[in-house]
Amino acid sequence: TYGGEVIIDGKFYAEHHDEIESLLRNEELRAREDNPISRIMSWNAKKGLDTLDIETTTDHLAQRLGHVLKKAYSGELQYNFSHENKVVRVSWHRD
């Protein structure tokens, strides 16, 4: 099972997806140095919908990816925590 989900959408993502995806991959590598089990498990870009859906092994990595997006590109960032099973859903949007 996964620990976190990051949902990225909006026109800004559609226009800058290569740069955003590179930022996220680099952040995953930095996170692995801190915690070797921190990984992106799935990477699902939905063509035409301007959306990227990422599943991570840890809730911390999902939060970290959201934070780096907000820091680099502003936009709207939301965290939704499920306290029962320690899963976090991070949503980032910018038009």
mmCIF file of C-alpha atoms in Angstrom:
data_model
loop_
_atom_site.group_PDB
_atom_site.id
_atom_site.type_symbol
_atom_site.label_atom_id
_atom_site.label_comp_id
_atom_site.label_asym_id
_atom_site.label_seq_id
_atom_site.Cartn_x
_atom_site.Cartn_y
_atom_site.Cartn_z
ATOM 1 C CA THR A 1 0.000 0.000 0.000
ATOM 2 C CA TYR A 2 1.032 3.561 -0.485
ATOM 3 C CA GLY A 3 1.613 6.213 2.187
ATOM 4 C CA GLY A 4 0.861 9.297 0.168
ATOM 5 C CA GLU A 5 -0.713 10.610 -2.978
ATOM 6 C CA VAL A 6 0.155 13.837 -4.761
ATOM 7 C CA ILE A 7 -2.296 15.243 -7.278
ATOM 8 C CA ILE A 8 -0.975 18.027 -9.489
ATOM 9 C CA ASP A 9 -3.202 19.882 -11.896
ATOM 10 C CA GLY A 10 -3.862 23.145 -13.683
ATOM 11 C CA LYS A 11 -2.741 25.011 -16.766
ATOM 12 C CA PHE A 12 0.623 25.801 -15.197
ATOM 13 C CA TYR A 13 1.392 22.078 -14.914
ATOM 14 C CA ALA A 14 0.374 21.525 -18.535
ATOM 15 C CA GLU A 15 2.718 24.300 -19.680
ATOM 16 C CA HIS A 16 5.675 23.394 -17.415
ATOM 17 C CA HIS A 17 5.324 19.638 -16.883
ATOM 18 C CA ASP A 18 8.919 18.730 -17.825
ATOM 19 C CA GLU A 19 10.378 21.240 -15.382
ATOM 20 C CA ILE A 20 7.928 20.264 -12.603
ATOM 21 C CA GLU A 21 8.532 16.547 -13.085
ATOM 22 C CA SER A 22 12.295 17.083 -12.972
ATOM 23 C CA LEU A 23 11.924 19.030 -9.713
ATOM 24 C CA LEU A 24 9.866 16.189 -8.198
ATOM 25 C CA ARG A 25 12.304 13.461 -9.303
ATOM 26 C CA ASN A 26 15.227 15.414 -7.825
ATOM 27 C CA GLU A 27 13.346 15.869 -4.555
ATOM 28 C CA GLU A 28 12.639 12.121 -4.441
ATOM 29 C CA LEU A 29 16.385 11.448 -4.750
ATOM 30 C CA ARG A 30 17.121 13.879 -1.888
ATOM 31 C CA ALA A 31 14.404 12.237 0.246
ATOM 32 C CA ARG A 32 15.945 8.794 -0.366
ATOM 33 C CA GLU A 33 19.211 10.032 1.160
ATOM 34 C CA ASP A 34 17.285 10.773 4.392
ATOM 35 C CA ASN A 35 15.103 7.651 4.241
ATOM 36 C CA PRO A 36 15.927 4.875 1.745
ATOM 37 C CA ILE A 37 12.315 3.631 1.650
ATOM 38 C CA SER A 38 11.027 7.026 0.444
ATOM 39 C CA ARG A 39 10.135 6.415 -3.179
ATOM 40 C CA ILE A 40 7.652 7.341 -5.852
ATOM 41 C CA MET A 41 5.692 4.128 -6.480
ATOM 42 C CA SER A 42 3.591 5.245 -9.432
ATOM 43 C CA TRP A 43 3.616 8.184 -11.795
ATOM 44 C CA ASN A 44 0.383 8.614 -13.740
ATOM 45 C CA ALA A 45 0.218 11.575 -16.140
ATOM 46 C CA LYS A 46 -3.222 11.955 -17.641
ATOM 47 C CA LYS A 47 -2.922 13.358 -21.141
ATOM 48 C CA GLY A 48 -5.396 16.078 -22.003
ATOM 49 C CA LEU A 49 -6.497 16.479 -18.400
ATOM 50 C CA ASP A 50 -3.424 18.460 -17.324
ATOM 51 C CA THR A 51 -3.107 16.196 -14.285
ATOM 52 C CA LEU A 52 -0.327 14.176 -12.676
ATOM 53 C CA ASP A 53 -1.134 11.628 -9.968
ATOM 54 C CA ILE A 54 1.798 10.295 -7.918
ATOM 55 C CA GLU A 55 1.739 7.614 -5.220
ATOM 56 C CA THR A 56 4.561 7.538 -2.682
ATOM 57 C CA THR A 57 5.761 4.934 -0.192
ATOM 58 C CA THR A 58 5.568 7.351 2.747
ATOM 59 C CA ASP A 59 3.248 10.141 3.826
ATOM 60 C CA HIS A 60 6.320 12.263 4.530
ATOM 61 C CA LEU A 61 7.530 12.095 0.912
ATOM 62 C CA ALA A 62 4.111 13.186 -0.390
ATOM 63 C CA GLN A 63 4.155 16.176 1.964
ATOM 64 C CA ARG A 64 7.718 16.969 0.941
ATOM 65 C CA LEU A 65 6.812 16.938 -2.778
ATOM 66 C CA GLY A 66 3.889 19.270 -2.110
ATOM 67 C CA HIS A 67 6.108 21.615 -0.126
ATOM 68 C CA VAL A 68 8.756 21.813 -2.855
ATOM 69 C CA LEU A 69 6.065 22.584 -5.464
ATOM 70 C CA LYS A 70 4.613 25.401 -3.340
ATOM 71 C CA LYS A 71 8.067 26.814 -2.632
ATOM 72 C CA ALA A 72 9.142 26.769 -6.284
ATOM 73 C CA TYR A 73 5.912 27.779 -8.042
ATOM 74 C CA SER A 74 3.436 29.129 -5.441
ATOM 75 C CA GLY A 75 -0.048 27.876 -6.335
ATOM 76 C CA GLU A 76 -2.643 26.321 -4.033
ATOM 77 C CA LEU A 77 -1.530 23.480 -1.757
ATOM 78 C CA GLN A 78 -3.808 21.316 0.374
ATOM 79 C CA TYR A 79 -3.099 18.400 2.696
ATOM 80 C CA ASN A 80 -5.802 15.878 3.602
ATOM 81 C CA PHE A 81 -4.815 13.387 6.291
ATOM 82 C CA SER A 82 -6.432 10.034 6.988
ATOM 83 C CA HIS A 83 -5.541 9.420 10.629
ATOM 84 C CA GLU A 84 -6.588 5.752 10.658
ATOM 85 C CA ASN A 85 -4.049 4.469 8.156
ATOM 86 C CA LYS A 86 -1.457 7.260 7.967
ATOM 87 C CA VAL A 87 -2.159 8.167 4.360
ATOM 88 C CA VAL A 88 -1.949 11.747 3.169
ATOM 89 C CA ARG A 89 -3.425 13.198 -0.018
ATOM 90 C CA VAL A 90 -1.580 16.300 -1.194
ATOM 91 C CA SER A 91 -3.209 18.462 -3.865
ATOM 92 C CA TRP A 92 -1.359 21.223 -5.722
ATOM 93 C CA HIS A 93 -3.052 23.426 -8.297
ATOM 94 C CA ARG A 94 -2.008 26.457 -10.322
ATOM 95 C CA ASP A 95 -3.560 27.937 -13.444
#
